[in-house]
mmCIF file of C-alpha atoms (C1' of nucleotides) in Angstrom:
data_model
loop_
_atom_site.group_PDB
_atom_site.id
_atom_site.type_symbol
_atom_site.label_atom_id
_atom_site.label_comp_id
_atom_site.label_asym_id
_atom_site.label_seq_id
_atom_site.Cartn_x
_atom_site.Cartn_y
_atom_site.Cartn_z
ATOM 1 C CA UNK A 1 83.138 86.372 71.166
ATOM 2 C CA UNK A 2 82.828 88.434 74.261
ATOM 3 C CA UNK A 3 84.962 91.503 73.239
ATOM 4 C CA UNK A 4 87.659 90.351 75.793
ATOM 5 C CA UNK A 5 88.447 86.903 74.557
ATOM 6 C CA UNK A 6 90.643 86.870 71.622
ATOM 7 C CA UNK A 7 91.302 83.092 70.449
ATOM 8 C CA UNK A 8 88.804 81.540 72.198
ATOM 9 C CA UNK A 9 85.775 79.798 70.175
ATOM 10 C CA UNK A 10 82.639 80.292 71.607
ATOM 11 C CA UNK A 11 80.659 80.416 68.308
ATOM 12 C CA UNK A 12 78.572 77.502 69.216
ATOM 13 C CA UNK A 13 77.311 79.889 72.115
ATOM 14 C CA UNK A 14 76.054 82.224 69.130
ATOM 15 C CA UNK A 15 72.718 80.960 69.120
ATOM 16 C CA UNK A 16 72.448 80.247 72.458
ATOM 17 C CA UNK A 17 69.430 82.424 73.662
ATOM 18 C CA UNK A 18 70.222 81.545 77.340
ATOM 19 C CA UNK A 19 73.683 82.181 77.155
ATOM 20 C CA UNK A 20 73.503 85.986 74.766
ATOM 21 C CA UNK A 21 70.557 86.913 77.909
ATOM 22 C CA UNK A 22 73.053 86.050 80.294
ATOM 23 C CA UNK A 23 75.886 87.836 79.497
ATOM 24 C CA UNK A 24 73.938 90.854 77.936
ATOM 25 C CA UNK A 25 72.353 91.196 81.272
ATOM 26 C CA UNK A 26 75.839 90.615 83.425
ATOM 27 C CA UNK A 27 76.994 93.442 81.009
ATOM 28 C CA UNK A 28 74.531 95.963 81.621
ATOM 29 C CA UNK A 29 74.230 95.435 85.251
ATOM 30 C CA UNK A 30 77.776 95.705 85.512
ATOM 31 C CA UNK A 31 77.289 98.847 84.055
ATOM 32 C CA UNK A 32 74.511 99.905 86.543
ATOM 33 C CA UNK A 33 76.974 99.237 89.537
ATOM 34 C CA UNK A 34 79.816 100.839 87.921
ATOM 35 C CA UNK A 35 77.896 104.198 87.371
ATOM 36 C CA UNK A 36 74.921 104.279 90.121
ATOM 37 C CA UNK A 37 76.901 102.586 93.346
ATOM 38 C CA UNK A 38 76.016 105.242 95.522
ATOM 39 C CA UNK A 39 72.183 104.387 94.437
ATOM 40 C CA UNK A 40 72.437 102.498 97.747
ATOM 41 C CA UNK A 41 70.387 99.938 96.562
ATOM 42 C CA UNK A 42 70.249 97.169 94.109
ATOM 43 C CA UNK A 43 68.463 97.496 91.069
ATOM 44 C CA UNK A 44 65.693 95.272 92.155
ATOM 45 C CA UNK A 45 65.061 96.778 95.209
ATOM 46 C CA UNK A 46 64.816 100.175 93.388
ATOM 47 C CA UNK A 47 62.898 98.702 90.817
ATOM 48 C CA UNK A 48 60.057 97.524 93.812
ATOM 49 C CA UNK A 49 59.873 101.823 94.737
ATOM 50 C CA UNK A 50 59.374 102.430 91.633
ATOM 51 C CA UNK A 51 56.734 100.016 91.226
ATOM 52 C CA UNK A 52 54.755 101.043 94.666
ATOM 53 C CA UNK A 53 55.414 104.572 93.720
ATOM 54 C CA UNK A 54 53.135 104.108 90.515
ATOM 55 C CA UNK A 55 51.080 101.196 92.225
ATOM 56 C CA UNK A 56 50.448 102.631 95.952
ATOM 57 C CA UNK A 57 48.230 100.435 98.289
ATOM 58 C CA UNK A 58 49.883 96.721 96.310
ATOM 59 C CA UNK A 59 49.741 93.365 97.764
ATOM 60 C CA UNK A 60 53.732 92.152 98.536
ATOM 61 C CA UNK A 61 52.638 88.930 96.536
ATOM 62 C CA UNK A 62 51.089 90.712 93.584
ATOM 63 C CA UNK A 63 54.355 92.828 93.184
ATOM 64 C CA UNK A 64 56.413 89.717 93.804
ATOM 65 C CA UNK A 65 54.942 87.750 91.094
ATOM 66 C CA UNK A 66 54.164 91.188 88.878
ATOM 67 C CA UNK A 67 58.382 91.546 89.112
ATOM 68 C CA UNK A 68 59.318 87.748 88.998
ATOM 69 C CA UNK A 69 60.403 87.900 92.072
ATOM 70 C CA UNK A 70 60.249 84.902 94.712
ATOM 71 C CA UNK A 71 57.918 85.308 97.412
ATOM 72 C CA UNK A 72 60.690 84.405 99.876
ATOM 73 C CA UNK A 73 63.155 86.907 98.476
ATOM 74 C CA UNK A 74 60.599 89.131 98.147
ATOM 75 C CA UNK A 75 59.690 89.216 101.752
ATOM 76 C CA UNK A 76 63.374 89.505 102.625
ATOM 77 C CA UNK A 77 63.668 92.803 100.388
ATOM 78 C CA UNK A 78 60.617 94.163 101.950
ATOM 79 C CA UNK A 79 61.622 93.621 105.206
ATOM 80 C CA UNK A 80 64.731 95.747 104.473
ATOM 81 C CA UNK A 81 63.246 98.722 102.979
ATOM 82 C CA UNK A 82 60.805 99.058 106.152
ATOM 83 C CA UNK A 83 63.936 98.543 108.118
ATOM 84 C CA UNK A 84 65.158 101.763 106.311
ATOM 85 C CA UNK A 85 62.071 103.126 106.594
ATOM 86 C CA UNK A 86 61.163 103.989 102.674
ATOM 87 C CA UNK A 87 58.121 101.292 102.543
ATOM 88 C CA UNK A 88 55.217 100.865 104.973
ATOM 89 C CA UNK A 89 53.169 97.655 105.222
ATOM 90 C CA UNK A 90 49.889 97.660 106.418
ATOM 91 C CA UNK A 91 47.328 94.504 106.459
ATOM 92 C CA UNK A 92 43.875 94.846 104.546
ATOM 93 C CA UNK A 93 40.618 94.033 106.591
ATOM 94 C CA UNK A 94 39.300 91.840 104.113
ATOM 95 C CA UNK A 95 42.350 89.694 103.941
ATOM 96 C CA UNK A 96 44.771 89.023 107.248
ATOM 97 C CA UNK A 97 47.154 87.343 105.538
ATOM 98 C CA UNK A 98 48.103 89.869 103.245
ATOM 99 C CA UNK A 99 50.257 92.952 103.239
ATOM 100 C CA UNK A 100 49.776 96.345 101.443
ATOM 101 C CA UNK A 101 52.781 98.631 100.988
ATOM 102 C CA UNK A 102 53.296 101.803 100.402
ATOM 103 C CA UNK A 103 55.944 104.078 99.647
ATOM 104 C CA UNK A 104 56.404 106.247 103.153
ATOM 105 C CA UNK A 105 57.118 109.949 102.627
ATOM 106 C CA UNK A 106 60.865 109.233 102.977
ATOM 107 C CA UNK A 107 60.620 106.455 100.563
ATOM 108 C CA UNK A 108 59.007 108.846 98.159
ATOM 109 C CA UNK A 109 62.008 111.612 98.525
ATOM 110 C CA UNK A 110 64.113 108.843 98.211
ATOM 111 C CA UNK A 111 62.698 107.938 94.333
ATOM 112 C CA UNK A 112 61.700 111.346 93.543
ATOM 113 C CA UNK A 113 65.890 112.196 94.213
ATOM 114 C CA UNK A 114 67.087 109.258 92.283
ATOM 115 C CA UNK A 115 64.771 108.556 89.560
ATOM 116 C CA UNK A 116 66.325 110.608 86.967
ATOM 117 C CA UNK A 117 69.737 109.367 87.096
ATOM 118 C CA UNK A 118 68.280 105.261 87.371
ATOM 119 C CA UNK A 119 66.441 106.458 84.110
ATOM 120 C CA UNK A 120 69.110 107.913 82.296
ATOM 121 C CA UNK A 121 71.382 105.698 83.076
ATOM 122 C CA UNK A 122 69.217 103.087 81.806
ATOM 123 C CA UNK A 123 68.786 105.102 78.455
ATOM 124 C CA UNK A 124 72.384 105.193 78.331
ATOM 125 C CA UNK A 125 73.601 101.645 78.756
ATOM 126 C CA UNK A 126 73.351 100.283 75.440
ATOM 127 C CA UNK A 127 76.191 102.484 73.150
ATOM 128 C CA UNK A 128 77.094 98.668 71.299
ATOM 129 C CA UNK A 129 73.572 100.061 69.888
ATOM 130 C CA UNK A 130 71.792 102.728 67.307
ATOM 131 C CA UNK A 131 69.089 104.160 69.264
ATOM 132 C CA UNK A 132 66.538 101.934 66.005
ATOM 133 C CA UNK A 133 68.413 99.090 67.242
ATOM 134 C CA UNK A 134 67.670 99.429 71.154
ATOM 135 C CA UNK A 135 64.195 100.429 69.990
ATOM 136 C CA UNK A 136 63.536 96.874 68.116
ATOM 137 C CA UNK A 137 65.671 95.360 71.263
ATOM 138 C CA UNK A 138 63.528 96.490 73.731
ATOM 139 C CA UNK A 139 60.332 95.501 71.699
ATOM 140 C CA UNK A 140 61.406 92.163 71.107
ATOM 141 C CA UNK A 141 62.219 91.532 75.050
ATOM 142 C CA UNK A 142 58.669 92.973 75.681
ATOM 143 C CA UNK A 143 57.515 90.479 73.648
ATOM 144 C CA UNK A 144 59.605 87.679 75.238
ATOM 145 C CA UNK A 145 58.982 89.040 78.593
ATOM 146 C CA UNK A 146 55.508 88.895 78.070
ATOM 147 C CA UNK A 147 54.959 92.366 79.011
ATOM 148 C CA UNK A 148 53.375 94.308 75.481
ATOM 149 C CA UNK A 149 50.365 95.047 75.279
ATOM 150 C CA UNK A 150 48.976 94.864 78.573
ATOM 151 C CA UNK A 151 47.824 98.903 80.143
ATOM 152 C CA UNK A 152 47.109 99.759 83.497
ATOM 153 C CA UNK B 1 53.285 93.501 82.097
ATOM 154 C CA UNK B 2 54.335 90.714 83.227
ATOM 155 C CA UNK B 3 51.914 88.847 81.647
ATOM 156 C CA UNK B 4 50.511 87.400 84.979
ATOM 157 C CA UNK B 5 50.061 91.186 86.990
ATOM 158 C CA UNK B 6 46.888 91.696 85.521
ATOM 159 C CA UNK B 7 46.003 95.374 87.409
ATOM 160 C CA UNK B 8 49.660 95.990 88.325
ATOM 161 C CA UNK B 9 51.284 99.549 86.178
ATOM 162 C CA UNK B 10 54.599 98.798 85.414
ATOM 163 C CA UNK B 11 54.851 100.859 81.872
ATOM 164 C CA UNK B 12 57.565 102.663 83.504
ATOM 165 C CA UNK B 13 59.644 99.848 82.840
ATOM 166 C CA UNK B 14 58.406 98.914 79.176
ATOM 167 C CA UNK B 15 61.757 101.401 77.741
ATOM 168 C CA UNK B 16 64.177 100.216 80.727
ATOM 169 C CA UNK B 17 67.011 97.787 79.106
ATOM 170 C CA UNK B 18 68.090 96.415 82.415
ATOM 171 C CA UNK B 19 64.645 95.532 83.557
ATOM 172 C CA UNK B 20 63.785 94.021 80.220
ATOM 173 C CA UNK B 21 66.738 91.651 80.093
ATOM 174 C CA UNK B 22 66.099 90.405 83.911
ATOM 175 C CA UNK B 23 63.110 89.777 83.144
ATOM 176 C CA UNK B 24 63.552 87.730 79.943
ATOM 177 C CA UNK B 25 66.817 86.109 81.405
ATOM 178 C CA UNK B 26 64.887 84.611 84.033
ATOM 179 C CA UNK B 27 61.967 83.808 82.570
ATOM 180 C CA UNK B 28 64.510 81.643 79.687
ATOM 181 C CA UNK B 29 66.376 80.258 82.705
ATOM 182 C CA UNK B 30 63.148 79.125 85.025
ATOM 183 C CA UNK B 31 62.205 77.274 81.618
ATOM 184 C CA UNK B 32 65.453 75.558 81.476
ATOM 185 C CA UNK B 33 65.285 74.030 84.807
ATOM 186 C CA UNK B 34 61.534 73.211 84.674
ATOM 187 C CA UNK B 35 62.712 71.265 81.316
ATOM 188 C CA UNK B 36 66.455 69.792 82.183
ATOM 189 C CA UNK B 37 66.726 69.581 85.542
ATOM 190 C CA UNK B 38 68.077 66.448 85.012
ATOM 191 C CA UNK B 39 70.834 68.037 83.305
ATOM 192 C CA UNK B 40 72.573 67.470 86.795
ATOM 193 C CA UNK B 41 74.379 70.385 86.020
ATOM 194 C CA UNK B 42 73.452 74.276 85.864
ATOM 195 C CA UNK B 43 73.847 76.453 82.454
ATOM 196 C CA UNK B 44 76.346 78.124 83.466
ATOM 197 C CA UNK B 45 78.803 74.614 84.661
ATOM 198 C CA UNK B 46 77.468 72.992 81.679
ATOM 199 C CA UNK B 47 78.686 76.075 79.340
ATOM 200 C CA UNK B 48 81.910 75.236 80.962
ATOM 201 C CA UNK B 49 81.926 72.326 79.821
ATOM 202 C CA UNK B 50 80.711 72.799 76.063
ATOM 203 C CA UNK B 51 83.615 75.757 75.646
ATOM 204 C CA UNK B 52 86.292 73.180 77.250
ATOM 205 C CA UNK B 53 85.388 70.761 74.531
ATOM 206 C CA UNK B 54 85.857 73.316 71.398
ATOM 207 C CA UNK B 55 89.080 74.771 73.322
ATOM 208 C CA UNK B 56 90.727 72.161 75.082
ATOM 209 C CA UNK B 57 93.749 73.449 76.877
ATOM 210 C CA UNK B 58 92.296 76.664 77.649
ATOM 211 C CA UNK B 59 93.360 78.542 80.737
ATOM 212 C CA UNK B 60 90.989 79.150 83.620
ATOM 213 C CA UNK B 61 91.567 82.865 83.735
ATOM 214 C CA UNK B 62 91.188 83.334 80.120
ATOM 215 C CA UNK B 63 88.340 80.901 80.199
ATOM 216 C CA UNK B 64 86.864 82.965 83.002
ATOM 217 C CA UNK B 65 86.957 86.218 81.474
ATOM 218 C CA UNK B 66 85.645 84.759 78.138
ATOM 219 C CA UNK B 67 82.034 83.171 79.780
ATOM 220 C CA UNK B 68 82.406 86.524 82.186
ATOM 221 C CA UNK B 69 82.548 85.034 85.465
ATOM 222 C CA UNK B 70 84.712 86.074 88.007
ATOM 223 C CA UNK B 71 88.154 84.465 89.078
ATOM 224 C CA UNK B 72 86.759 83.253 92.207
ATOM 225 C CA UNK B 73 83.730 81.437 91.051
ATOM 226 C CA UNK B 74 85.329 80.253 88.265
ATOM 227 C CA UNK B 75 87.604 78.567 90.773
ATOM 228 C CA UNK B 76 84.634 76.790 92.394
ATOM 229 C CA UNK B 77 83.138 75.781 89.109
ATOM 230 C CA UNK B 78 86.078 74.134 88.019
ATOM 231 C CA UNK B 79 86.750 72.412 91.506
ATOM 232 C CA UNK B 80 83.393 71.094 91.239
ATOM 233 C CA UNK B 81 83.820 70.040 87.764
ATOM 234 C CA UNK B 82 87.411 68.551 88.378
ATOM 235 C CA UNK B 83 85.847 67.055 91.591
ATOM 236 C CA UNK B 84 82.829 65.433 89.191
ATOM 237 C CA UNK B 85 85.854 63.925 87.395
ATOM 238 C CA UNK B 86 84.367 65.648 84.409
ATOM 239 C CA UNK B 87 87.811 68.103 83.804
ATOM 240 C CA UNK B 88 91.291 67.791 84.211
ATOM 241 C CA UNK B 89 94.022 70.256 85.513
ATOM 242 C CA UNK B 90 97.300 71.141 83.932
ATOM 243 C CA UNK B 91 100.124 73.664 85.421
ATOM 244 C CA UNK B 92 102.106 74.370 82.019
ATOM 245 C CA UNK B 93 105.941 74.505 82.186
ATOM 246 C CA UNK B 94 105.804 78.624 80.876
ATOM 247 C CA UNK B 95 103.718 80.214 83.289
ATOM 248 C CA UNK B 96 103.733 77.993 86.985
ATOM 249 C CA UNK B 97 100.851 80.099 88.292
ATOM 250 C CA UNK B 98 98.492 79.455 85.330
ATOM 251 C CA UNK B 99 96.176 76.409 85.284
ATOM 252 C CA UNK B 100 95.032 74.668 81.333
ATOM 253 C CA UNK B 101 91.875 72.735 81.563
ATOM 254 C CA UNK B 102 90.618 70.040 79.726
ATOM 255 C CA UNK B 103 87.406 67.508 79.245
ATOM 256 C CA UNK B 104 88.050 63.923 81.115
ATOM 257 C CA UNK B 105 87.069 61.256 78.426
ATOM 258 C CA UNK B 106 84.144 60.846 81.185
ATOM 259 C CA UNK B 107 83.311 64.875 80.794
ATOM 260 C CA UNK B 108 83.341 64.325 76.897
ATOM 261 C CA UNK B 109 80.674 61.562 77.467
ATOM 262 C CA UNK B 110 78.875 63.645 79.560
ATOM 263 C CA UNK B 111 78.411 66.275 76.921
ATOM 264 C CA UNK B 112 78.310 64.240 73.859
ATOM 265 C CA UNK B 113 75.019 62.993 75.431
ATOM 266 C CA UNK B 114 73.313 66.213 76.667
ATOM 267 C CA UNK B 115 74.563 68.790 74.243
ATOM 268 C CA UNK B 116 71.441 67.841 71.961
ATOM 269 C CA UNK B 117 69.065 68.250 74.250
ATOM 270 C CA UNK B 118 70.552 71.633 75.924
ATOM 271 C CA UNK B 119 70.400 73.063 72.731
ATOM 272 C CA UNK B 120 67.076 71.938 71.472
ATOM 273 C CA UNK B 121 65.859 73.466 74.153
ATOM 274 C CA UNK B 122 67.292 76.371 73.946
ATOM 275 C CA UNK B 123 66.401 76.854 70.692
ATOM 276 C CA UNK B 124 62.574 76.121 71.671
ATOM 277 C CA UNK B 125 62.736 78.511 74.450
ATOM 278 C CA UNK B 126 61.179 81.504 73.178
ATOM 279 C CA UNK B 127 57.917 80.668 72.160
ATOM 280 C CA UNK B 128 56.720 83.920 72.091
ATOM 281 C CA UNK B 129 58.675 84.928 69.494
ATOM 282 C CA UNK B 130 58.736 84.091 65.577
ATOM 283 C CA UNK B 131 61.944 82.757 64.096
ATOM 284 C CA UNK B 132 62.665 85.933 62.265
ATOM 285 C CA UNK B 133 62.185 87.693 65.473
ATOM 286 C CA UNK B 134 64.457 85.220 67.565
ATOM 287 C CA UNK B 135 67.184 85.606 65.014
ATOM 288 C CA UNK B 136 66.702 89.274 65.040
ATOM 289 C CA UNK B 137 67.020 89.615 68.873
ATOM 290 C CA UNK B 138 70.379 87.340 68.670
ATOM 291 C CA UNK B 139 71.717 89.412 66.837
ATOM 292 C CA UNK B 140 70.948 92.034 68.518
ATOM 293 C CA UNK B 141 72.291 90.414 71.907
ATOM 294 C CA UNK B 142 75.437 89.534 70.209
ATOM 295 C CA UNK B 143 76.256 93.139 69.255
ATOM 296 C CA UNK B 144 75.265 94.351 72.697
ATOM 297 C CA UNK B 145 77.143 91.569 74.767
ATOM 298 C CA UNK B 146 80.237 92.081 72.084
ATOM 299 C CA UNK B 147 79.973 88.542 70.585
ATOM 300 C CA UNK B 148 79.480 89.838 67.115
ATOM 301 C CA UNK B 149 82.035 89.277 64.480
ATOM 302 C CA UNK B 150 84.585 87.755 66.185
ATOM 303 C CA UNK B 151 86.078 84.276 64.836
ATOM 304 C CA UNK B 152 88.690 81.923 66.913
ATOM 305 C "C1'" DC C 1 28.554 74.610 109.011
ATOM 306 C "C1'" DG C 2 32.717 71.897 108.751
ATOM 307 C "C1'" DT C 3 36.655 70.155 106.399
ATOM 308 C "C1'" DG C 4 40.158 69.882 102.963
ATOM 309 C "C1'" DG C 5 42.765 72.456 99.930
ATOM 310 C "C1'" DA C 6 44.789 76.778 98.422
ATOM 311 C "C1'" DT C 7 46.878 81.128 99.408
ATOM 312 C "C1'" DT C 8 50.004 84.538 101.826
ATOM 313 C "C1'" DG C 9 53.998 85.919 104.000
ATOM 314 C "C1'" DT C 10 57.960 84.339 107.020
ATOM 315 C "C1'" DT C 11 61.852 81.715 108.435
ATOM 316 C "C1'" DT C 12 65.644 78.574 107.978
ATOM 317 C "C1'" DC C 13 68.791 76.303 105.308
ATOM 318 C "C1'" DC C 14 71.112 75.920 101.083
ATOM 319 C "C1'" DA C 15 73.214 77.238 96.629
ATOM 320 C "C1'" DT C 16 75.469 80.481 93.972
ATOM 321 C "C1'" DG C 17 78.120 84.470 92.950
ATOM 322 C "C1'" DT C 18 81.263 88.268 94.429
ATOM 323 C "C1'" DA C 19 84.733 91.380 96.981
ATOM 324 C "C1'" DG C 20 88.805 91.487 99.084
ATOM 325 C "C1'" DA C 21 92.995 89.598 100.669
ATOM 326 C "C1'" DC C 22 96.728 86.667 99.804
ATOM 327 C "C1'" DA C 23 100.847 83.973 97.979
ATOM 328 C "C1'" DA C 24 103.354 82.583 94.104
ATOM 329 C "C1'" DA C 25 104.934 83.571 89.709
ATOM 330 C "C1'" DA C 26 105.692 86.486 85.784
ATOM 331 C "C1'" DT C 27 106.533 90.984 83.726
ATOM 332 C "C1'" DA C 28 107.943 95.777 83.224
ATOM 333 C "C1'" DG C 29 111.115 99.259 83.829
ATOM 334 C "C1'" DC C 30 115.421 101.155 85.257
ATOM 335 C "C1'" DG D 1 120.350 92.297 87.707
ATOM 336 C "C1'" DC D 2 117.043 94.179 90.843
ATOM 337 C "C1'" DT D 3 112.765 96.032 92.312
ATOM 338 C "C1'" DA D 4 108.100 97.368 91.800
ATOM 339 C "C1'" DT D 5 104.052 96.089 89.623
ATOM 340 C "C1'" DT D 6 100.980 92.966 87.496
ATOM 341 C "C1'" DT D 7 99.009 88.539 86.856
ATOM 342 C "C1'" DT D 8 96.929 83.993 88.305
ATOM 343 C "C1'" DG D 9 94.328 81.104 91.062
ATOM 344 C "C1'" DT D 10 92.633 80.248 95.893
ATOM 345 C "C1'" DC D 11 90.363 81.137 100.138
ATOM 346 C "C1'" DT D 12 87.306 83.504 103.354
ATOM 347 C "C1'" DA D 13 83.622 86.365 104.442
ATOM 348 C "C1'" DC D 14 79.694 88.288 102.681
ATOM 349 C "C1'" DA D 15 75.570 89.177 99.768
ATOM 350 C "C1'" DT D 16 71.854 87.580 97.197
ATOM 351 C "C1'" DG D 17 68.349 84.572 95.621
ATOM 352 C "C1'" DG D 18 65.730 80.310 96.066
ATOM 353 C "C1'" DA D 19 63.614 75.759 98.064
ATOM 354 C "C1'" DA D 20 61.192 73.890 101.538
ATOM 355 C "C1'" DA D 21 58.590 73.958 105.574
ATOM 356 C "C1'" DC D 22 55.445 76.303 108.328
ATOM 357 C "C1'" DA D 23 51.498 78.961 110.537
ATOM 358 C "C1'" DA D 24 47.691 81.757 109.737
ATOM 359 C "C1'" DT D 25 44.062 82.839 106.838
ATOM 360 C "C1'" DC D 26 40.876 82.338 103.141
ATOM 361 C "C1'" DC D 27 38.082 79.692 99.811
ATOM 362 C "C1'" DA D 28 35.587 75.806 97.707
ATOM 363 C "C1'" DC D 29 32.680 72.159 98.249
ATOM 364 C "C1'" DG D 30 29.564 68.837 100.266
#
DNA sequence: CGTGGATTGTTTCCATGTAGACAAAATAGC
DNA sequence: GCTATTTTGTCTACATGGAAACAATCCACG
C-alpha cells in the first residue's frame, strides 16, 4: 500500500474512493512540480489560460464554477494573472457586475510557449499504466467528473 | 464539461490526467463534507485515525510517508489529534528521536462509532458510476497511486 | 414602479498544507 | 573510536484555498 510503506496495513483504505483520488492526485501533481517548476505557475492557474485561450470573452464566475473553482479563490487567481499582465478583464454593458477576461497578447505567448510541454507532461504522468488502461482511467473520471458528453 | 458550464469548451482537458483527478477529487470530497460534516474531523485526520487503529504502534514518520503527507503536517495532525485526546505518544527506548503512536481508548470510541458511516459514504459517493465501473476505476487508482498488491 | 431576493466579484479572516531551517539522535564509513 | 552524513520530528514563514460578509447590480414579482 503506497509503494513506500512496507509493513504498514492500509488495506481497509483499498476501497476507499476518497482516499485512492487523493493520493493518485498528490502523486501526479507531485509529478507536475517535479518536472514543470519553471512553468511559473500552478497548474490551476495554467489550467484558467488555457481555458480563456479556447473560451475568449468568459465571465470570471462562469470559468470559476466551469473549473470548480471558488469564486473567492477564483478572484484571487485572477487578480494575479492581470497583475502579471497575461489576462485582461473588462466589464460587459449589459451586466456591471460582471467581468470578461481575456487572454492579453502576452498571456497568449505565454500559453502558446508552454502548452506543449503542460500537455506532454500530462500524457506522460501515468507510467504505473498501459496506455488501454489510462484510456479507460480517463473515461471513467469523465464520467465521475461529470464532464462526457457535453461539446462546445 | 463540468456538467454545470453549459457553453464553456473545455475538451482540451477531457485527455488531461491531472485535471481529471482534481476534478473528481474534489467533487468526492465537497460530497463528503456536505454529508459528514459532523464527522468533527476532516478525511484526511480521520484516515489517521482508522490506519492507527489497524497499526497501533506505528511511527509518525513511517505513518507519514505511508498516507503521503509531509513531516510537518503530519506533526500538526497528530498534535491536534493527541491534543483531542484521541492518540497517544510514545518515544521508544531504540531510536530517542522517533515518536510510536497509538489510539486513546477515547480515539477507539471515536472511530468504532463513525467508521460505518465514513465508509458507507464513501462507498455511495460515486453515483455516476455503475459498480462494475467503480471497481474498475479502484483498481485502476490503486495501480496508479502504487497501492496494488501489497499485503502488511 | 418599487421592493425583496438573487447574483457577481472582492475582501478579510481562517484553515490547511508545505518549504526550509533546526536540534537531537542514529547510522555509515574510515 | 571518530567524524560526516542521514534521519526524525518540530517550528516558523509562506502559499493556497475556502467561508463569510459585503457592496453593487440585476431579476422576479406584485
Amino acid at each position: 500500500m503506497s509503494g513506500a510503506a512496507p509493513g504498514v496495513d492500509l488495506s481497509r483504505f483499498e476501497s476507499s474512493l476518497g482516499f485512492l483520488l487523493r493520493l493518485s492526485q498528490q502523486k501526479i501533481f507531485a509529478r507536475f512540480f517535479a518536472t514543470l517548476g519553471p512553468l511559473d505557475l500552478t497548474p490551476g492557474a495554467f489550467t484558467i489560460l488555457l481555458a480563456l485561450r479556447d473560451n475568449p470573452g468568459l465571465r470570471q464566475g462562469v470559468l470559476a464554477n466551469a473549473l470548480m473553482i471558488k469564486r473567492a479563490n477564483m478572484a484571487k487567481i485572477v487578480r494575479a494573472l492581470v497583475d502579471r499582465g497575461l489576462v485582461s478583464r473588462h466589464v460587459p454593458e449589459d451586466d456591471r457586475r460582471a467581468i470578461e477576461l481575456n487572454l492579453t497578447p502576452e498571456g497568449a505567448a505565454f500559453v502558446a510557449a508552454r502548452e506543449g510541454a503542460f500537455f506532454a507532461h500530462d500524457d506522460e504522468s501515468s507510467p504505473e499504466l498501459t496506455d488501454n488502461e489510462r484510456e479507460t482511467l480517463l473515461g471513467l473520471l469523465r464520467k465521475l467528473a461529470g464532464t462526457q458528453g457535453e461539446t462546445p
